[in-house]
Amino acid sequence: MGGLSKVLYPWMNRKKPFWVKQEANPYTDEDITPENKQFLEQERMNVLTCNTSPIITEQWDQVPWTPYVTQRCGLIAVKLGMYPLWTKTGRKIDCTIYQVPDIHAIRYTPPAEIDKFISLLHPRHYWLTSKRPPSWIKQKRWGIQLVGAFSADPIEFTPEWCNLFKEAGIPPKRKISRFLVSPDAALKPGTPLGVNHFRVGDYLDITARTTNRGFQGVIERWGMKGGCAGHGSTKFHRRMGSAAGCGGPISRGKRMAGVMGNRYRNARGLMILRINPKLGLIYVPGPTPGPVHAYSLLHDSWLKNRRRQLDANPPPVPTYLPSSIVDEAAAAGGGGSGILDPTICVDIDDDFEQDIYHESIHPSHSPSISYSEE
């Protein structure tokens, strides 16, 4: 591991410029002894591991899939990189690996209350084709499901952030996101989500923020040819050419130099080829938007042909419920308090194998060549 390098700023010994944000140090020295500090850390860990969620037994029932109506919640995953897989015919497939952390549902906003989200009703600046809100907002077809991932120590966050998770009875999360979910697939606060929410063979739409390339010219950003290298060209080698007519305004959406990347993009219709429930890994073919270790949103594909396949083979609604969860819910309903631990179904793979492959994928642990005895 390399040594640390000290960064020297020209304003270190004087007042910082106005564009440098002044932030106070969130950590203060309270003169706590090491023994008391260790005791407080242990108490915080007990809150993280022994917290309960107000989930009652009847909320663990499966819901039937309704074609053209049901829209399930998605997952928050982290992009780990790429790994090759081979089909049984010998064709190589470069796959992207996603890891699903501990995810819990925070709250659900029904379609009738979606009007309070001003950010959805106000036209956004990047809508180039229409200045009106989407039709699904006015039709009130779906609600908003808020989920969180990566449980963390409450001391790392502000009290306002920690209060977001108090009602759900879950520890604070590092990352939160929202999905469009139909009312029949809504999740109760504190419901855990795992990698078994999807199945091998399902098609996903992956949303992530692309890699930030910074300010780039038209040749790098849009792939333009550029000017001639010779024949009397002066200072025109990498310019874009004409921007508009003589005296006319520049049209909206004109391809010009600017920031490349750092935009939310979708990769649609990617089939799940392999799932590792033990480690929470999902393998999808091809490259996907976003750099390594980037947060990504995984949800059921919106493509029409893929949606028809879901209608023929419905997934679990609202999410996958392991057999141990069902047994725990029955025991709680028999004579217990009816309160379930939100960490029960995290990393539970008792119903699955170590690795689940698609029928066309060659398992990594199987021999690639077999010899017959003659």
Coordinates of C-alpha atoms in Angstrom, one line a residue:
M1 CA 0.0 0.0 0.0
G2 CA 1.5 3.3 -1.1
G3 CA 2.2 6.2 1.2
L4 CA -0.1 9.1 1.7
S5 CA 0.6 12.4 -0.1
K6 CA -0.3 15.7 1.4
V7 CA -2.2 18.1 -0.9
L8 CA -1.1 21.7 -0.6
Y9 CA -3.6 24.3 -1.6
P10 CA -2.7 27.9 -2.3
W11 CA -5.3 29.1 0.2
M12 CA -4.3 26.9 3.1
N13 CA -3.1 29.8 5.3
R14 CA -5.8 32.3 4.3
K15 CA -9.6 32.4 3.7
K16 CA -10.8 29.9 1.2
P17 CA -12.5 31.2 -2.0
F18 CA -16.3 31.4 -2.3
W19 CA -16.5 28.4 -4.5
V20 CA -15.0 26.1 -1.8
K21 CA -17.8 24.7 0.4
Q22 CA -17.3 25.3 4.1
E23 CA -18.1 22.1 6.0
A24 CA -17.9 21.5 9.7
N25 CA -16.3 18.4 11.0
P26 CA -19.1 16.0 12.0
Y27 CA -16.9 14.3 14.5
T28 CA -16.3 16.1 17.8
D29 CA -14.0 15.1 20.6
E30 CA -16.1 14.3 23.7
D31 CA -13.2 13.2 25.8
I32 CA -14.6 9.6 25.9
T33 CA -12.3 7.0 27.4
P34 CA -11.4 4.0 25.2
E35 CA -13.5 1.7 27.4
N36 CA -16.6 3.8 27.0
K37 CA -16.0 4.2 23.3
Q38 CA -15.8 0.4 22.9
F39 CA -19.0 0.0 24.9
L40 CA -20.9 2.5 22.7
E41 CA -19.6 0.7 19.5
Q42 CA -20.9 -2.6 20.9
E43 CA -24.3 -1.1 21.7
R44 CA -24.6 0.3 18.1
M45 CA -23.7 -3.1 16.8
N46 CA -26.4 -4.7 18.9
V47 CA -28.9 -2.3 17.4
L48 CA -27.8 -3.3 13.9
T49 CA -28.0 -7.0 14.5
C50 CA -30.9 -7.3 16.9
N51 CA -33.3 -4.8 15.4
T52 CA -36.8 -5.9 14.6
S53 CA -39.3 -4.7 12.0
P54 CA -43.1 -4.4 12.4
I55 CA -43.9 -7.1 9.8
I56 CA -47.0 -9.2 10.8
T57 CA -47.8 -12.7 9.6
E58 CA -50.4 -11.9 7.0
Q59 CA -48.0 -9.6 5.2
W60 CA -45.9 -12.5 4.0
D61 CA -48.5 -14.0 1.7
Q62 CA -47.7 -14.4 -2.0
V63 CA -49.8 -12.4 -4.5
P64 CA -50.8 -13.7 -7.9
W65 CA -49.3 -12.2 -11.0
T66 CA -51.7 -10.0 -13.0
P67 CA -50.6 -9.5 -16.7
Y68 CA -50.3 -5.9 -17.8
V69 CA -50.9 -4.7 -14.3
T70 CA -48.3 -6.1 -11.8
Q71 CA -45.0 -4.2 -11.6
R72 CA -42.6 -5.5 -9.0
C73 CA -39.9 -3.7 -7.1
G74 CA -36.3 -3.8 -8.2
L75 CA -32.9 -4.3 -6.5
I76 CA -29.9 -2.1 -5.8
A77 CA -26.7 -3.8 -6.8
V78 CA -23.0 -3.0 -7.2
K79 CA -21.1 -3.6 -10.4
L80 CA -18.1 -5.8 -9.7
G81 CA -16.6 -6.2 -13.2
M82 CA -16.7 -8.7 -16.0
Y83 CA -16.2 -12.5 -16.1
P84 CA -16.4 -15.0 -19.0
L85 CA -18.9 -17.8 -19.2
W86 CA -19.1 -20.5 -21.9
T87 CA -22.1 -22.1 -23.4
K88 CA -22.4 -25.9 -23.8
T89 CA -21.6 -25.4 -27.5
G90 CA -18.3 -23.7 -26.7
R91 CA -19.3 -20.0 -27.4
K92 CA -17.7 -17.5 -25.0
I93 CA -20.0 -14.9 -23.3
D94 CA -18.4 -11.9 -21.5
C95 CA -20.7 -11.3 -18.5
T96 CA -21.1 -8.5 -16.1
I97 CA -21.2 -9.4 -12.4
Y98 CA -23.5 -7.6 -9.9
Q99 CA -23.5 -8.1 -6.2
V100 CA -26.8 -7.6 -4.3
P101 CA -26.2 -6.4 -0.7
D102 CA -28.7 -6.4 2.2
I103 CA -31.7 -4.5 1.0
H104 CA -34.9 -3.6 2.9
A105 CA -38.1 -1.8 2.0
I106 CA -38.4 1.6 3.7
R107 CA -41.9 2.8 2.7
Y108 CA -44.4 2.7 -0.1
T109 CA -46.3 5.7 -1.5
P110 CA -49.6 4.6 -3.1
P111 CA -50.7 6.1 -6.5
A112 CA -53.3 8.2 -4.8
E113 CA -50.7 10.1 -2.8
I114 CA -48.2 10.6 -5.6
D115 CA -49.3 14.2 -6.1
K116 CA -47.1 15.3 -3.2
F117 CA -43.9 14.6 -5.1
I118 CA -43.4 17.9 -6.8
S119 CA -40.3 16.7 -8.5
L120 CA -42.4 14.2 -10.6
L121 CA -45.1 16.7 -11.5
H122 CA -42.8 19.5 -12.6
P123 CA -41.4 19.2 -16.2
R124 CA -37.7 18.5 -16.0
H125 CA -35.0 20.3 -18.0
Y126 CA -33.7 17.2 -19.8
W127 CA -37.1 16.4 -21.4
L128 CA -36.4 17.5 -25.0
T129 CA -39.4 15.9 -26.8
S130 CA -42.2 16.9 -24.4
K131 CA -42.8 19.5 -21.7
R132 CA -45.5 17.6 -19.9
P133 CA -45.2 15.1 -17.1
P134 CA -45.4 11.4 -18.1
S135 CA -48.9 9.9 -18.6
W136 CA -48.4 7.3 -15.8
I137 CA -48.3 10.2 -13.2
K138 CA -51.7 11.5 -14.3
Q139 CA -53.2 8.0 -14.7
K140 CA -51.9 7.0 -11.2
R141 CA -51.1 3.5 -12.3
W142 CA -48.1 2.9 -10.0
G143 CA -46.8 4.0 -6.7
I144 CA -43.3 4.7 -5.4
Q145 CA -41.4 2.1 -3.5
L146 CA -38.5 3.4 -1.5
V147 CA -35.7 0.8 -0.7
G148 CA -32.3 1.1 1.0
A149 CA -29.1 -0.9 0.8
F150 CA -25.9 -1.3 2.7
S151 CA -26.6 -1.1 6.5
A152 CA -24.1 1.1 8.3
D153 CA -23.3 2.5 11.7
P154 CA -25.7 5.3 12.7
I155 CA -22.8 7.5 14.0
E156 CA -21.8 8.0 10.3
F157 CA -25.0 9.9 9.5
T158 CA -27.0 12.8 10.6
P159 CA -30.1 12.4 12.8
E160 CA -32.4 13.5 9.9
W161 CA -31.0 10.7 7.8
C162 CA -31.4 8.1 10.5
N163 CA -35.0 9.1 11.1
L164 CA -35.9 8.0 7.6
F165 CA -35.5 4.3 8.7
K166 CA -37.0 4.5 12.1
E167 CA -40.5 3.7 11.0
A168 CA -39.4 0.7 9.1
G169 CA -37.4 -0.6 12.1
I170 CA -34.2 -1.1 10.1
P171 CA -30.7 0.3 10.5
P172 CA -29.6 3.3 8.5
K173 CA -28.6 2.6 4.9
R174 CA -25.9 4.1 2.8
K175 CA -27.9 4.1 -0.5
I176 CA -31.6 4.6 -1.1
S177 CA -33.5 4.5 -4.3
R178 CA -37.1 4.3 -5.5
F179 CA -38.9 2.1 -8.0
L180 CA -42.3 2.3 -9.7
V181 CA -44.4 -0.5 -8.2
S182 CA -48.0 -1.4 -8.7
P183 CA -50.2 -1.6 -5.5
D184 CA -50.6 -5.4 -5.6
A185 CA -46.7 -5.8 -5.5
A186 CA -46.1 -3.2 -2.7
L187 CA -43.7 -4.1 0.0
K188 CA -44.3 -3.4 3.7
P189 CA -41.7 -1.4 5.6
G190 CA -38.8 -3.6 6.7
T191 CA -39.4 -6.4 4.1
P192 CA -36.0 -7.8 3.1
L193 CA -35.0 -8.3 -0.5
G194 CA -32.3 -10.7 -1.7
V195 CA -30.8 -12.0 -4.9
N196 CA -33.5 -14.6 -5.1
H197 CA -35.9 -11.9 -6.1
F198 CA -35.0 -12.8 -9.7
R199 CA -34.6 -16.2 -11.3
V200 CA -32.2 -17.6 -13.8
G201 CA -33.6 -16.9 -17.3
D202 CA -35.4 -13.7 -16.3
Y203 CA -34.7 -10.5 -18.3
L204 CA -33.6 -7.4 -16.6
D205 CA -33.3 -3.7 -17.3
I206 CA -30.3 -2.2 -15.7
T207 CA -30.1 1.5 -15.0
A208 CA -26.8 3.2 -13.9
R209 CA -24.9 6.4 -14.3
T210 CA -22.3 6.1 -17.1
T211 CA -18.6 6.8 -16.6
N212 CA -17.8 10.5 -16.4
R213 CA -15.4 11.3 -19.2
G214 CA -15.3 15.0 -18.5
F215 CA -15.5 17.8 -21.2
Q216 CA -14.8 16.3 -24.6
G217 CA -14.8 17.6 -28.2
V218 CA -17.1 16.5 -30.9
I219 CA -14.7 13.9 -32.3
E220 CA -14.5 12.0 -29.0
R221 CA -18.1 12.7 -27.9
W222 CA -20.0 12.1 -31.1
G223 CA -17.5 10.4 -33.3
M224 CA -17.3 13.2 -35.9
K225 CA -14.8 13.1 -38.7
G226 CA -13.2 16.5 -38.2
G227 CA -11.5 18.7 -40.7
C228 CA -8.8 18.0 -43.2
A229 CA -5.2 17.6 -42.0
G230 CA -3.8 19.5 -45.0
H231 CA -4.9 21.3 -48.1
G232 CA -4.7 24.7 -46.5
S233 CA -6.8 24.0 -43.4
T234 CA -5.9 26.2 -40.5
K235 CA -7.2 25.6 -36.9
F236 CA -10.0 23.4 -38.2
H237 CA -8.6 19.9 -37.6
R238 CA -10.9 18.9 -34.7
R239 CA -13.8 21.4 -35.0
M240 CA -17.4 20.4 -35.5
G241 CA -18.1 22.5 -38.6
S242 CA -21.3 24.5 -39.1
A243 CA -23.5 25.1 -36.0
A244 CA -26.5 26.8 -37.7
G245 CA -27.6 28.7 -40.7
C246 CA -26.5 32.3 -41.4
G247 CA -27.9 34.3 -38.6
G248 CA -30.2 31.5 -37.4
P249 CA -30.5 30.1 -33.9
I250 CA -28.8 26.9 -32.9
S251 CA -31.4 24.1 -32.9
R252 CA -32.1 22.3 -29.7
G253 CA -30.2 19.0 -29.3
K254 CA -27.4 20.1 -31.6
R255 CA -24.4 17.8 -31.3
M256 CA -21.6 20.0 -29.8
A257 CA -18.7 19.7 -27.4
G258 CA -19.6 19.2 -23.8
V259 CA -19.5 16.8 -20.8
M260 CA -19.3 13.2 -21.9
G261 CA -20.9 10.6 -19.7
N262 CA -22.2 11.0 -16.1
R263 CA -25.7 10.4 -17.4
Y264 CA -28.3 7.8 -16.4
R265 CA -28.6 5.1 -19.2
N266 CA -30.5 1.8 -19.5
A267 CA -29.4 -1.6 -20.7
R268 CA -32.6 -3.4 -21.6
G269 CA -33.5 -7.1 -22.0
L270 CA -30.4 -8.7 -20.4
M271 CA -31.0 -12.4 -19.5
I272 CA -29.7 -13.7 -16.1
L273 CA -27.3 -16.5 -17.0
R274 CA -26.0 -17.4 -13.5
I275 CA -26.9 -16.7 -9.9
N276 CA -24.9 -17.4 -6.7
P277 CA -27.3 -17.1 -3.8
K278 CA -24.5 -17.6 -1.3
L279 CA -22.5 -14.5 -2.3
G280 CA -25.5 -12.6 -3.8
L281 CA -24.1 -12.5 -7.4
I282 CA -26.0 -12.0 -10.6
Y283 CA -24.4 -12.6 -14.1
V284 CA -25.8 -10.9 -17.1
P285 CA -24.3 -10.9 -20.6
G286 CA -22.5 -8.0 -22.2
P287 CA -21.3 -4.7 -21.0
T288 CA -23.5 -2.4 -18.9
P289 CA -23.5 1.3 -18.1
G290 CA -21.4 2.5 -15.2
P291 CA -17.9 2.0 -13.9
V292 CA -16.8 -0.7 -11.6
H293 CA -18.2 -0.4 -8.0
A294 CA -21.0 1.8 -9.3
Y295 CA -24.6 1.6 -7.9
S296 CA -27.0 0.1 -10.4
L297 CA -30.8 -0.5 -10.4
L298 CA -32.0 -3.9 -11.5
H299 CA -35.7 -4.5 -12.3
D300 CA -37.9 -6.6 -14.6
S301 CA -37.6 -5.7 -18.2
W302 CA -40.1 -3.3 -19.8
L303 CA -39.7 -4.8 -23.3
K304 CA -43.0 -6.1 -24.7
N305 CA -41.6 -9.5 -25.7
R306 CA -39.9 -10.0 -22.4
R307 CA -43.0 -8.9 -20.5
R308 CA -45.0 -11.6 -22.3
Q309 CA -42.5 -14.2 -21.1
L310 CA -43.1 -13.0 -17.5
D311 CA -46.9 -13.5 -18.1
A312 CA -46.3 -17.0 -19.2
N313 CA -43.9 -17.8 -16.3
P314 CA -44.7 -15.4 -13.5
P315 CA -42.1 -14.5 -10.9
P316 CA -42.7 -14.4 -7.2
V317 CA -44.9 -11.5 -6.1
P318 CA -44.2 -9.3 -4.3
T319 CA -40.8 -11.0 -3.7
Y320 CA -39.3 -14.4 -3.0
L321 CA -40.2 -15.8 0.5
P322 CA -37.9 -18.6 1.7
S323 CA -39.3 -21.6 3.4
S324 CA -37.6 -20.6 6.7
I325 CA -39.5 -17.3 6.5
V326 CA -42.8 -19.0 6.1
D327 CA -42.1 -21.3 9.0
E328 CA -41.0 -18.4 11.2
A329 CA -44.2 -16.5 10.3
A330 CA -46.3 -19.5 11.2
A331 CA -44.5 -19.8 14.5
A332 CA -45.0 -16.1 15.2
G333 CA -48.7 -16.3 14.4
G334 CA -49.2 -19.3 16.6
G335 CA -48.3 -17.8 19.9
G336 CA -45.5 -15.3 19.4
S337 CA -45.6 -11.5 19.1
G338 CA -46.0 -11.5 15.3
I339 CA -42.8 -9.5 14.8
L340 CA -40.1 -10.8 12.4
D341 CA -36.5 -10.0 12.2
P342 CA -35.7 -8.0 9.0
T343 CA -32.4 -9.8 8.6
I344 CA -33.9 -13.3 8.4
C345 CA -33.9 -13.8 4.6
V346 CA -30.7 -12.0 3.9
D347 CA -28.1 -14.5 2.5
I348 CA -30.6 -17.4 2.8
D349 CA -29.9 -20.0 0.2
D350 CA -31.3 -23.1 1.8
D351 CA -33.7 -23.6 -1.1
F352 CA -31.0 -23.3 -3.8
E353 CA -27.7 -24.7 -4.8
Q354 CA -24.4 -23.0 -4.5
D355 CA -24.6 -21.8 -8.2
I356 CA -27.6 -21.8 -10.4
Y357 CA -26.8 -21.8 -14.2
H358 CA -28.9 -21.3 -17.2
E359 CA -29.6 -24.5 -19.1
S360 CA -27.4 -23.3 -22.0
I361 CA -24.4 -22.4 -19.8
H362 CA -21.6 -24.9 -19.1
P363 CA -21.0 -25.1 -15.3
S364 CA -17.6 -23.9 -14.2
H365 CA -17.0 -26.9 -11.9
S366 CA -17.9 -29.5 -14.6
P367 CA -15.2 -30.9 -16.9
S368 CA -15.0 -29.4 -20.4
I369 CA -13.9 -32.6 -22.1
S370 CA -15.1 -36.2 -21.3
Y371 CA -13.4 -39.3 -22.6
S372 CA -15.2 -42.6 -23.2
E373 CA -13.5 -45.9 -22.5
E374 CA -13.2 -48.2 -25.5

